[in-house]
Short mmCIF file of C-alpha atoms (C1' of nucleotides) in Angstrom, two decimals:
data_model
loop_
_atom_site.label_atom_id
_atom_site.label_comp_id
_atom_site.label_asym_id
_atom_site.label_seq_id
_atom_site.Cartn_x
_atom_site.Cartn_y
_atom_site.Cartn_z
CA MET A 1 -23.11 -7.54 -3.76
CA PRO A 2 -21.30 -10.11 -5.68
CA GLY A 3 -19.06 -9.54 -8.69
CA GLY A 4 -21.06 -8.70 -11.80
CA ALA A 5 -17.83 -9.87 -13.74
CA ALA A 6 -20.30 -11.69 -15.99
CA ASN A 7 -21.36 -8.64 -17.79
CA LEU A 8 -18.00 -7.07 -18.09
CA ASN A 9 -17.99 -7.94 -21.72
CA SER A 10 -21.42 -6.56 -22.47
CA PHE A 11 -20.38 -3.31 -20.63
CA LEU A 12 -17.15 -2.86 -22.58
CA SER A 13 -19.32 -3.30 -25.80
CA GLN A 14 -21.56 -0.68 -24.71
CA VAL A 15 -18.83 1.77 -23.83
CA GLU A 16 -16.52 1.10 -26.78
CA PRO A 17 -18.49 2.83 -29.48
CA ARG A 18 -19.06 6.05 -27.29
CA GLY A 19 -15.67 6.45 -25.88
CA ASP A 20 -12.46 7.82 -27.27
CA HIS A 21 -9.94 5.19 -28.54
CA VAL A 22 -6.45 5.95 -27.05
CA GLY A 23 -3.45 4.30 -28.34
CA LEU A 24 -0.23 4.49 -26.41
CA ARG A 25 3.24 3.76 -27.32
CA ALA A 26 5.55 1.86 -24.80
CA HIS A 27 6.72 4.18 -22.17
CA GLN A 28 4.18 6.90 -23.09
CA ARG A 29 2.70 8.85 -20.26
CA PHE A 30 -1.04 9.26 -20.18
CA ARG A 31 -1.82 12.34 -18.10
CA GLN A 32 -5.05 13.25 -16.81
CA GLY A 33 -4.59 16.86 -18.10
CA ASN A 34 -5.29 15.44 -21.61
CA ALA A 35 -8.87 15.41 -21.51
CA GLY A 36 -10.22 15.25 -18.24
CA TYR A 37 -11.28 11.62 -18.59
CA ASP A 38 -13.28 9.89 -15.80
CA LEU A 39 -13.03 6.44 -16.54
CA ILE A 40 -10.58 4.26 -18.64
CA ALA A 41 -10.91 0.79 -19.82
CA VAL A 42 -8.00 -1.08 -20.94
CA ILE A 43 -8.33 -3.02 -24.37
CA ASP A 44 -4.78 -4.17 -24.95
CA GLY A 45 -1.40 -4.06 -23.58
CA ALA A 46 -0.07 -3.09 -20.31
CA LEU A 47 -0.34 0.09 -18.24
CA ALA A 48 0.74 1.22 -14.66
CA ILE A 49 -0.96 3.64 -12.42
CA GLU A 50 2.06 5.45 -10.71
CA ALA A 51 2.52 8.37 -8.48
CA THR A 52 5.58 10.51 -8.09
CA LEU A 53 6.43 12.09 -4.57
CA PRO A 54 8.04 15.32 -4.36
CA ASN A 55 10.87 13.92 -2.98
CA GLY A 56 11.50 12.03 -6.19
CA ARG A 57 10.37 8.74 -5.05
CA ARG A 58 7.99 6.81 -7.37
CA GLN A 59 5.28 4.43 -6.36
CA ILE A 60 3.41 2.22 -8.86
CA LEU A 61 -0.03 1.60 -7.38
CA GLU A 62 -1.11 -0.77 -9.94
CA PHE A 63 -0.46 -2.91 -13.11
CA LEU A 64 -3.43 -2.78 -15.42
CA LEU A 65 -4.13 -5.36 -18.04
CA PRO A 66 -6.78 -5.81 -20.57
CA GLY A 67 -10.29 -5.85 -18.95
CA ASP A 68 -9.28 -3.68 -16.12
CA ILE A 69 -11.41 -0.50 -15.58
CA VAL A 70 -10.10 2.55 -13.75
CA THR A 71 -12.38 5.62 -12.46
CA MET A 72 -10.33 8.67 -12.01
CA ALA A 73 -12.24 9.53 -8.59
CA SER A 74 -10.50 6.56 -7.20
CA LEU A 75 -6.91 7.88 -8.08
CA LEU A 76 -5.42 10.67 -6.24
CA PHE A 77 -6.46 13.25 -8.65
CA PRO A 78 -7.05 16.22 -8.70
CA SER A 79 -4.08 16.74 -6.63
CA PRO A 80 -0.87 18.70 -7.95
CA LEU A 81 1.40 16.78 -5.79
CA PRO A 82 2.14 13.75 -5.70
CA ALA A 83 1.63 13.70 -9.49
CA VAL A 84 -0.20 10.66 -10.47
CA SER A 85 -0.25 9.60 -13.99
CA ILE A 86 -0.76 6.12 -16.13
CA ARG A 87 2.23 5.15 -18.02
CA ALA A 88 2.12 2.41 -20.77
CA MET A 89 4.62 -0.41 -20.26
CA THR A 90 4.23 -1.79 -23.73
CA GLU A 91 2.14 -0.57 -26.91
CA ALA A 92 -1.27 -0.20 -25.43
CA SER A 93 -4.87 0.97 -26.30
CA ALA A 94 -7.66 2.00 -24.00
CA VAL A 95 -11.20 3.28 -24.11
CA CYS A 96 -11.80 6.60 -22.34
CA LEU A 97 -14.81 8.31 -21.13
CA ASN A 98 -15.49 11.79 -19.91
CA HIS A 99 -17.94 12.62 -17.30
CA ARG A 100 -20.94 13.38 -19.72
CA ALA A 101 -19.96 10.37 -21.80
CA ALA A 102 -20.01 8.11 -18.99
CA ALA A 103 -23.45 9.38 -17.56
CA GLN A 104 -24.99 8.92 -20.86
CA CYS A 105 -23.67 5.19 -21.49
CA ILE A 106 -23.65 3.91 -18.25
CA ARG A 107 -26.98 2.11 -17.87
CA GLU A 108 -28.58 1.70 -14.32
CA ASP A 109 -27.57 -1.91 -14.17
CA TYR A 110 -23.87 -1.00 -14.67
CA TRP A 111 -23.41 0.89 -11.63
CA GLU A 112 -23.39 -2.35 -9.72
CA MET A 113 -20.72 -3.65 -12.12
CA LEU A 114 -18.67 -0.49 -11.73
CA LEU A 115 -18.82 -0.74 -7.99
CA ALA A 116 -17.96 -4.41 -8.00
CA GLN A 117 -14.73 -3.53 -10.22
CA THR A 118 -13.79 -0.85 -7.85
CA GLN A 119 -14.13 -3.20 -4.99
CA VAL A 120 -11.90 -5.81 -6.59
CA GLN A 121 -9.31 -2.93 -6.75
CA LEU A 122 -9.67 -1.96 -3.23
CA ALA A 123 -9.25 -5.33 -2.38
CA ARG A 124 -5.97 -5.47 -4.47
CA ALA A 125 -4.98 -2.38 -2.77
CA ASN A 126 -5.40 -4.13 0.52
CA ALA A 127 -3.38 -7.14 -0.51
CA HIS A 128 -0.66 -4.59 -1.68
CA ARG A 129 -0.73 -2.93 1.53
CA LEU A 130 0.07 -6.07 3.45
CA MET A 131 2.91 -6.79 1.00
CA ILE A 132 4.74 -3.34 1.48
CA GLY A 133 3.74 -2.89 5.12
CA HIS A 134 4.79 -6.40 6.58
CA LEU A 135 6.39 -8.65 4.36
CA ASP A 136 10.21 -8.63 3.93
CA SER A 137 11.69 -8.20 0.33
CA THR A 138 12.24 -11.83 -0.43
CA SER A 139 8.28 -12.55 0.55
CA ARG A 140 7.34 -9.36 -1.54
CA VAL A 141 9.19 -10.65 -4.57
CA ALA A 142 7.43 -14.08 -4.34
CA SER A 143 4.15 -12.66 -3.80
CA PHE A 144 4.54 -10.37 -7.02
CA LEU A 145 5.81 -13.31 -9.20
CA LEU A 146 2.98 -15.47 -8.08
CA SER A 147 0.27 -13.10 -8.35
CA PHE A 148 1.49 -12.19 -11.86
CA ALA A 149 1.62 -15.81 -12.96
CA LEU A 150 -1.68 -16.40 -11.54
CA ARG A 151 -2.96 -13.38 -13.25
CA THR A 152 -1.98 -14.20 -16.68
CA CYS A 153 -1.60 -17.89 -16.73
CA GLY A 154 -3.96 -19.16 -14.05
CA ALA A 155 -3.12 -21.97 -11.57
CA SER A 156 -4.51 -24.84 -13.50
CA GLN A 157 -1.81 -24.59 -16.37
CA SER A 158 1.18 -26.97 -15.89
CA ASN A 159 3.95 -24.60 -17.44
CA LEU A 160 3.64 -21.07 -15.79
CA HIS A 161 5.38 -19.26 -18.50
CA PHE A 162 4.60 -15.70 -18.59
CA ALA A 163 5.80 -12.13 -19.87
CA LEU A 164 6.79 -9.39 -17.63
CA PRO A 165 6.00 -6.58 -19.78
CA MET A 166 7.59 -3.99 -17.47
CA SER A 167 11.04 -3.19 -16.41
CA ARG A 168 12.81 -3.92 -13.25
CA ASP A 169 12.81 -0.50 -11.89
CA ASP A 170 9.11 -0.49 -12.38
CA ILE A 171 8.50 -3.93 -10.39
CA ALA A 172 10.72 -2.68 -7.73
CA ASP A 173 8.69 0.79 -7.54
CA TYR A 174 5.67 -1.45 -7.31
CA LEU A 175 7.11 -3.49 -4.36
CA ALA A 176 8.39 -0.47 -2.48
CA MET A 177 12.19 -1.45 -2.75
CA ASN A 178 15.02 -0.73 -5.06
CA SER A 179 15.73 -2.80 -8.33
CA ASP A 180 19.36 -3.98 -6.90
CA THR A 181 17.49 -5.99 -4.08
CA LEU A 182 14.94 -7.15 -6.45
CA SER A 183 17.57 -8.32 -8.84
CA ARG A 184 19.41 -10.14 -5.99
CA ILE A 185 16.47 -11.95 -4.94
CA MET A 186 15.32 -13.01 -8.38
CA MET A 187 18.84 -14.31 -9.07
CA ARG A 188 18.54 -16.26 -5.88
CA PHE A 189 15.32 -17.80 -6.79
CA GLU A 190 16.83 -18.81 -10.15
CA ALA A 191 19.65 -20.55 -8.26
CA MET A 192 17.16 -22.41 -6.23
CA THR A 193 15.41 -23.36 -9.54
CA LEU A 194 12.19 -21.98 -8.59
CA ILE A 195 12.11 -19.83 -11.74
CA ARG A 196 14.06 -19.43 -15.08
CA ARG A 197 14.50 -15.92 -16.55
CA LEU A 198 14.29 -16.79 -20.25
CA ASN A 199 15.06 -13.34 -21.00
CA ARG A 200 14.37 -9.80 -19.51
CA HIS A 201 10.74 -9.91 -20.14
CA GLU A 202 9.99 -13.62 -19.83
CA VAL A 203 9.81 -15.68 -16.71
CA SER A 204 8.94 -19.54 -16.25
CA VAL A 205 7.95 -20.68 -12.72
CA ASP A 206 9.13 -24.07 -12.41
CA ASP A 207 8.37 -24.73 -8.81
CA ILE A 208 5.05 -22.84 -7.96
CA ASN A 209 4.79 -24.78 -4.71
CA ALA A 210 8.12 -23.81 -3.47
CA LEU A 211 7.39 -20.20 -4.38
CA LYS A 212 4.30 -20.34 -2.54
CA ARG A 213 6.19 -21.14 0.60
CA PHE A 214 8.04 -18.12 0.22
CA THR A 215 4.84 -15.75 0.64
CA PRO A 216 2.50 -15.98 3.67
CA ILE A 217 -0.34 -14.45 1.88
CA ALA A 218 -0.30 -17.31 -1.01
CA PRO A 219 -4.00 -18.31 -0.46
CA LEU A 220 -5.11 -14.71 -0.59
CA LEU A 221 -3.07 -14.19 -3.87
CA SER A 222 -4.49 -17.49 -5.26
CA MET A 223 -8.23 -16.27 -4.43
CA MET A 224 -7.53 -12.71 -5.76
CA PHE A 225 -5.52 -13.31 -8.97
CA ASP A 226 -6.13 -16.86 -10.13
CA ARG A 227 -8.07 -16.18 -13.56
CA THR A 228 -8.89 -19.72 -13.82
CA ARG A 229 -11.05 -19.56 -10.64
CA PRO A 230 -14.34 -17.91 -10.72
CA PRO A 231 -14.08 -14.41 -9.95
CA LEU A 232 -15.31 -13.69 -6.34
CA ALA A 233 -17.07 -16.80 -6.12
CA ASN A 234 -17.35 -17.95 -2.56
CA MET B 1 -19.09 10.59 -11.03
CA PRO B 2 -18.74 13.10 -8.41
CA GLY B 3 -19.22 12.00 -4.87
CA GLY B 4 -22.73 11.80 -3.87
CA ALA B 5 -21.99 12.49 -0.19
CA ALA B 6 -24.84 14.97 0.01
CA ASN B 7 -27.37 12.04 0.19
CA LEU B 8 -25.24 10.05 2.71
CA ASN B 9 -27.63 11.08 5.51
CA SER B 10 -30.59 10.01 3.47
CA PHE B 11 -28.98 6.59 2.63
CA LEU B 12 -28.31 6.09 6.32
CA SER B 13 -31.82 6.93 7.02
CA GLN B 14 -32.98 4.39 4.60
CA VAL B 15 -30.63 1.73 5.74
CA GLU B 16 -30.97 2.09 9.51
CA PRO B 17 -34.43 0.44 9.98
CA ARG B 18 -33.85 -2.32 7.91
CA GLY B 19 -30.38 -3.34 9.07
CA ASP B 20 -28.87 -5.04 12.30
CA HIS B 21 -27.77 -2.59 14.94
CA VAL B 22 -24.69 -3.85 16.40
CA GLY B 23 -23.00 -2.48 19.57
CA LEU B 24 -19.39 -3.17 20.45
CA ARG B 25 -17.46 -2.39 23.53
CA ALA B 26 -13.76 -1.03 23.43
CA HIS B 27 -11.32 -3.74 21.93
CA GLN B 28 -14.07 -6.09 20.97
CA ARG B 29 -13.66 -7.89 17.79
CA PHE B 30 -16.24 -8.27 15.08
CA ARG B 31 -15.67 -11.15 12.86
CA GLN B 32 -17.44 -11.45 9.55
CA GLY B 33 -18.31 -15.20 10.57
CA ASN B 34 -20.98 -13.46 12.99
CA ALA B 35 -23.57 -13.19 10.42
CA GLY B 36 -22.27 -12.88 6.83
CA TYR B 37 -22.93 -9.29 6.57
CA ASP B 38 -22.21 -7.31 3.40
CA LEU B 39 -22.21 -3.62 4.38
CA ILE B 40 -21.45 -2.10 7.59
CA ALA B 41 -22.16 1.65 8.30
CA VAL B 42 -20.65 3.03 11.50
CA ILE B 43 -22.69 5.02 13.52
CA ASP B 44 -20.81 6.04 16.50
CA GLY B 45 -17.31 5.31 17.93
CA ALA B 46 -14.09 4.32 16.32
CA LEU B 47 -13.27 1.15 14.60
CA ALA B 48 -10.23 -0.41 12.69
CA ILE B 49 -9.99 -2.96 9.79
CA GLU B 50 -7.15 -5.20 10.57
CA ALA B 51 -5.31 -7.95 8.75
CA THR B 52 -3.29 -10.36 10.78
CA LEU B 53 -0.67 -12.45 8.72
CA PRO B 54 0.34 -16.12 9.43
CA ASN B 55 3.73 -14.52 10.46
CA GLY B 56 2.06 -12.92 13.34
CA ARG B 57 2.24 -9.31 12.00
CA ARG B 58 -0.72 -7.16 11.93
CA GLN B 59 -1.53 -4.44 9.43
CA ILE B 60 -4.44 -1.82 10.12
CA LEU B 61 -5.84 -0.95 6.94
CA GLU B 62 -8.20 1.79 8.00
CA PHE B 63 -9.78 3.55 10.80
CA LEU B 64 -13.33 4.00 10.62
CA LEU B 65 -15.32 6.90 11.89
CA PRO B 66 -18.97 7.63 11.89
CA GLY B 67 -20.37 8.07 8.41
CA ASP B 68 -17.99 5.56 6.94
CA ILE B 69 -19.42 2.83 5.11
CA VAL B 70 -17.49 -0.49 4.41
CA THR B 71 -18.45 -3.34 2.03
CA MET B 72 -17.13 -6.61 2.62
CA ALA B 73 -16.22 -7.50 -1.01
CA SER B 74 -13.52 -4.89 -0.59
CA LEU B 75 -12.11 -6.52 2.13
CA LEU B 76 -9.88 -9.65 1.88
CA PHE B 77 -12.84 -11.80 2.65
CA PRO B 78 -13.57 -14.61 2.34
CA SER B 79 -9.95 -15.78 2.76
CA PRO B 80 -8.80 -17.96 5.95
CA LEU B 81 -5.39 -16.38 5.67
CA PRO B 82 -4.70 -13.58 6.41
CA ALA B 83 -7.45 -13.41 8.70
CA VAL B 84 -9.20 -9.90 8.34
CA SER B 85 -11.41 -8.67 11.12
CA ILE B 86 -13.00 -5.30 12.25
CA ARG B 87 -12.31 -4.23 15.90
CA ALA B 88 -13.74 -1.57 17.85
CA MET B 89 -11.23 1.15 19.24
CA THR B 90 -13.72 2.65 21.65
CA GLU B 91 -17.22 1.70 22.58
CA ALA B 92 -19.03 1.70 19.13
CA SER B 93 -22.18 1.10 17.29
CA ALA B 94 -22.94 0.21 13.48
CA VAL B 95 -25.58 -0.89 11.49
CA CYS B 96 -25.13 -4.13 9.37
CA LEU B 97 -26.85 -5.38 6.29
CA ASN B 98 -26.29 -8.86 4.97
CA HIS B 99 -26.73 -9.45 1.07
CA ARG B 100 -30.62 -9.78 1.02
CA ALA B 101 -31.18 -6.59 3.14
CA ALA B 102 -28.89 -4.58 1.18
CA ALA B 103 -30.61 -5.76 -2.15
CA GLN B 104 -33.90 -4.65 -0.85
CA CYS B 105 -33.09 -1.35 0.68
CA ILE B 106 -30.48 -0.02 -1.68
CA ARG B 107 -32.56 1.86 -4.17
CA GLU B 108 -31.20 2.41 -7.74
CA ASP B 109 -29.56 5.90 -6.89
CA TYR B 110 -27.66 4.58 -4.04
CA TRP B 111 -25.50 2.54 -6.35
CA GLU B 112 -23.66 5.72 -7.14
CA MET B 113 -23.37 6.93 -3.79
CA LEU B 114 -21.95 3.34 -2.91
CA LEU B 115 -19.67 3.57 -5.63
CA ALA B 116 -18.49 7.05 -4.56
CA GLN B 117 -17.80 5.70 -0.82
CA THR B 118 -15.82 2.94 -2.34
CA GLN B 119 -13.50 5.35 -4.72
CA VAL B 120 -13.04 7.47 -1.46
CA GLN B 121 -11.63 4.37 0.36
CA LEU B 122 -9.69 3.32 -2.80
CA ALA B 123 -8.02 6.86 -2.87
CA ARG B 124 -7.20 6.72 0.89
CA ALA B 125 -5.77 3.36 0.30
CA ASN B 126 -3.53 4.82 -2.30
CA ALA B 127 -2.55 7.68 -0.28
CA HIS B 128 -1.70 5.05 2.37
CA ARG B 129 0.46 2.95 0.03
CA LEU B 130 2.27 6.10 -0.70
CA MET B 131 2.95 6.28 3.03
CA ILE B 132 4.28 3.01 4.19
CA GLY B 133 5.87 2.36 0.70
CA HIS B 134 8.05 5.69 0.18
CA LEU B 135 8.04 7.74 3.25
CA ASP B 136 10.19 7.45 6.44
CA SER B 137 9.12 7.06 9.56
CA THR B 138 8.98 10.76 10.64
CA SER B 139 7.06 11.56 7.67
CA ARG B 140 4.68 8.81 8.29
CA VAL B 141 3.86 9.87 11.71
CA ALA B 142 3.62 13.76 10.60
CA SER B 143 1.20 12.48 7.76
CA PHE B 144 -0.94 10.30 10.25
CA LEU B 145 -1.11 13.15 12.63
CA LEU B 146 -1.87 15.79 10.05
CA SER B 147 -4.74 13.51 8.27
CA PHE B 148 -6.18 12.70 11.73
CA ALA B 149 -6.32 16.43 12.69
CA LEU B 150 -7.85 17.34 9.48
CA ARG B 151 -10.28 14.39 9.66
CA THR B 152 -11.79 15.16 13.04
CA CYS B 153 -11.21 18.98 13.37
CA GLY B 154 -11.05 20.51 9.93
CA ALA B 155 -8.36 22.65 8.91
CA SER B 156 -10.37 25.96 9.53
CA GLN B 157 -10.33 25.35 13.26
CA SER B 158 -7.57 27.55 15.06
CA ASN B 159 -6.78 24.98 17.81
CA LEU B 160 -6.52 21.47 16.50
CA HIS B 161 -6.98 19.44 19.58
CA PHE B 162 -8.29 15.89 19.09
CA ALA B 163 -8.64 12.56 20.39
CA LEU B 164 -6.54 9.55 19.19
CA PRO B 165 -8.92 6.93 20.29
CA MET B 166 -6.38 4.01 19.51
CA SER B 167 -3.52 2.63 21.03
CA ARG B 168 0.11 3.37 20.06
CA ASP B 169 0.38 -0.22 18.77
CA ASP B 170 -2.67 0.29 16.65
CA ILE B 171 -1.05 3.48 15.17
CA ALA B 172 2.38 1.83 14.69
CA ASP B 173 0.56 -1.09 12.76
CA TYR B 174 -1.36 1.37 10.72
CA LEU B 175 1.86 3.12 9.76
CA ALA B 176 3.77 -0.22 9.26
CA MET B 177 6.28 0.56 11.87
CA ASN B 178 6.78 -0.50 15.69
CA SER B 179 5.51 1.40 18.36
CA ASP B 180 8.89 2.21 19.82
CA THR B 181 10.00 4.10 16.94
CA LEU B 182 6.38 5.86 16.92
CA SER B 183 7.00 6.86 20.36
CA ARG B 184 10.44 8.32 19.76
CA ILE B 185 9.33 10.48 16.86
CA MET B 186 6.15 11.78 18.83
CA MET B 187 8.55 12.61 21.75
CA ARG B 188 10.67 14.55 19.28
CA PHE B 189 7.50 16.37 17.73
CA GLU B 190 6.75 17.25 21.14
CA ALA B 191 10.39 18.52 21.89
CA MET B 192 10.04 20.67 18.80
CA THR B 193 6.84 22.02 20.15
CA LEU B 194 4.83 20.91 16.94
CA ILE B 195 2.34 19.10 19.22
CA ARG B 196 1.38 18.62 22.97
CA ARG B 197 0.40 15.31 24.10
CA LEU B 198 -2.44 16.17 26.83
CA ASN B 199 -2.81 12.71 27.89
CA ARG B 200 -2.50 9.01 26.30
CA HIS B 201 -5.32 9.61 23.94
CA GLU B 202 -5.55 13.50 23.26
CA VAL B 203 -3.37 15.60 21.12
CA SER B 204 -2.82 19.18 20.43
CA VAL B 205 -1.41 20.46 17.22
CA ASP B 206 0.18 23.61 17.95
CA ASP B 207 2.19 24.20 14.65
CA ILE B 208 0.45 22.73 12.01
CA ASN B 209 2.54 24.38 9.17
CA ALA B 210 5.77 22.86 10.77
CA LEU B 211 4.03 19.67 10.84
CA LYS B 212 2.98 19.78 7.13
CA ARG B 213 6.71 20.45 6.32
CA PHE B 214 7.48 17.09 7.52
CA THR B 215 5.42 15.34 5.15
CA PRO B 216 5.63 15.45 1.23
CA ILE B 217 2.00 14.68 0.67
CA ALA B 218 0.50 17.41 2.89
CA PRO B 219 -1.67 18.84 -0.04
CA LEU B 220 -2.93 15.55 -0.70
CA LEU B 221 -3.71 14.75 2.93
CA SER B 222 -5.56 18.38 3.06
CA MET B 223 -7.57 17.55 -0.05
CA MET B 224 -8.61 14.08 1.15
CA PHE B 225 -9.28 14.39 4.75
CA ASP B 226 -10.16 17.98 5.45
CA ARG B 227 -13.80 17.66 6.63
CA THR B 228 -14.34 21.45 6.40
CA ARG B 229 -13.43 21.43 2.64
CA PRO B 230 -16.27 20.46 0.15
CA PRO B 231 -15.74 16.47 -0.39
CA LEU B 232 -14.38 15.86 -3.70
CA ALA B 233 -15.30 19.30 -4.92
CA ASN B 234 -13.09 20.70 -7.74
"C1'" DC C 1 -0.85 1.18 48.49
"C1'" DG C 2 0.43 -2.18 45.25
"C1'" DG C 3 -0.06 -4.45 40.75
"C1'" DC C 4 -0.67 -4.09 36.03
"C1'" DC C 5 -0.90 -2.02 31.37
"C1'" DC C 6 0.74 0.94 28.37
"C1'" DG C 7 4.33 3.78 26.86
"C1'" DT C 8 8.78 5.41 26.75
"C1'" DT C 9 14.19 5.05 26.50
"C1'" DG C 10 18.61 2.87 25.61
"C1'" DA C 11 22.16 -0.33 23.35
"C1'" DG C 12 22.91 -3.34 19.61
"C1'" DG C 13 22.42 -6.00 15.11
"C1'" DC C 14 20.58 -6.47 10.71
"C1'" DA C 15 17.89 -6.33 6.40
"C1'" DA C 16 17.97 -3.39 2.97
"C1'" DG C 17 19.26 1.01 0.89
"C1'" DT C 18 22.97 3.65 -1.79
"C1'" DC C 19 26.56 4.23 -4.98
"C1'" DA C 20 29.84 2.86 -8.18
"C1'" DA C 21 31.60 -0.68 -11.19
"C1'" DT C 22 30.76 -4.16 -14.39
"C1'" DC C 23 28.14 -7.04 -17.51
"C1'" DC C 24 25.14 -8.32 -20.96
"C1'" DA C 25 21.50 -8.19 -24.60
"C1'" DC C 26 20.38 -5.86 -28.53
"C1'" DG C 27 20.39 -2.67 -32.13
"C1'" DT C 28 23.29 -0.26 -35.54
"C1'" DG C 29 26.62 0.72 -38.76
"C1'" DG C 30 30.72 -0.15 -41.02
"C1'" DC D 1 29.64 -10.40 -40.26
"C1'" DC D 2 31.61 -8.34 -36.74
"C1'" DA D 3 33.05 -4.05 -33.81
"C1'" DC D 4 30.72 -0.67 -31.23
"C1'" DG D 5 27.50 1.92 -28.41
"C1'" DT D 6 23.68 2.21 -25.33
"C1'" DG D 7 20.54 1.20 -21.57
"C1'" DG D 8 19.13 -1.78 -18.57
"C1'" DA D 9 20.18 -5.49 -15.15
"C1'" DT D 10 23.54 -7.48 -11.91
"C1'" DT D 11 27.13 -7.51 -8.44
"C1'" DG D 12 29.79 -5.76 -4.62
"C1'" DA D 13 31.48 -2.84 -0.67
"C1'" DC D 14 29.82 0.08 2.23
"C1'" DT D 15 26.39 2.64 5.06
"C1'" DT D 16 22.27 3.24 7.66
"C1'" DG D 17 17.40 3.56 9.57
"C1'" DC D 18 14.74 0.82 11.69
"C1'" DC D 19 13.80 -3.24 14.43
"C1'" DT D 20 14.55 -6.00 18.50
"C1'" DC D 21 14.65 -6.92 23.18
"C1'" DA D 22 15.02 -5.57 27.60
"C1'" DA D 23 14.71 -2.44 31.30
"C1'" DC D 24 12.35 1.51 33.23
"C1'" DG D 25 8.58 4.72 34.30
"C1'" DG D 26 4.06 6.43 35.34
"C1'" DG D 27 -0.78 6.62 35.09
"C1'" DC D 28 -4.96 4.28 36.58
"C1'" DC D 29 -7.60 0.72 38.66
"C1'" DG D 30 -8.73 -2.32 42.34
#
DNA sequence: CGGCCCGTTGAGGCAAGTCAATCCACGTGG
DNA sequence: CCACGTGGATTGACTTGCCTCAACGGGCCG
């Protein structure tokens, strides 16, 4: 049951002509109520899956980047509370399928690919549970920075210089801490010259090995997010 | 993409003759190293998926009951650290398939079912992230008791009286808190006559509505764990 | 009957949350 | 080109929920 990531592109090209193309502006919310979509494939930009609890707290479950595919069944739909929605971090576009369209265009051999995608997301959710369950906030921030660097640059790059398209509050809600604490920790990392904050939404990791020493799950994150590594191989 | 839970049994009967039957005693650990299994279907007893971090902390990701099916790709394998394993809470038995056997016996129409199972697990992981991320410990314990009651008894029962096959430490590690705090909270619930602890491993919920008032995600848990409700319907 | 393991209780400390004040980047209009 | 306004980010002072660690209790087994 290894990843069928190789045919992700063929899947997308299959899906793209039959689905609805949805464009979102930054900060715009995409509620399921819209059209009862069952499957969303991110084409461009950055999105986040977030749940808002009745007590007002917000948890961001996942940041979605181009190539990610989400099925609604794996979210908390159809639940009135907590309200789950997808929100655009930046201007973004996605292809959406409802149940009928998905049934039509998902050929037999794509089930396996869709399963692989969902398994990857479950594995990420597991890593995330370790982070918010049993790491202190410094380790959580280090883990986040590391995974985002690996996800967008890959480990082979010498200069890890990447965009954080979301706000500090979004990151804090992903890491289950508050943005004050997050800010303090990022300042500390900069003072230690592990990172440089080029501006609000751009970071450069100057000492990735030192950063790795701050998180006990570094090997896990490397395996899971490094895009220059063959996906799921060994 | 609705749940194919209806043919879960036919899937199991298909799988059972071709897989390895593994019996486990209570507390026994089932390491993936054993035989490189790719898929495990729980037949009997209770198991737990747990990850141990290099810092010594342990996170229980999921309690597995009969009927649950786990694919290894969705765990954190194959990672040396953190070490993920499956451990038996009680005497238990399971059917295990390696990659070859799975490929042979998973008929085309089972991919959809396997996808549905994985989606359910991802949805549970999402609920779990809300719990450990943004609920205080009292709400977490209430959420756990509620979900276990619903999962094993269903909401239609009048007397919710069920077994907690795992130790206090296991529950605490699932809820990302320590067992001292868990103990205090369960004592408090008993003092409020919400629950009765019949013995170490048996609980009766006497006032389920009061229990529900302690957790902001009660409707979500009802939908997700109530076994008397049609699975994923609506 | 006695040891052991698991669970429960108590006292004290600390990491992180809260709330308020300030700062800064950036866009706007004079 | 520069003053101004705005919203996000940063900082500081204070508070607190939960963890820690150690002691106690009570079933359960040999």
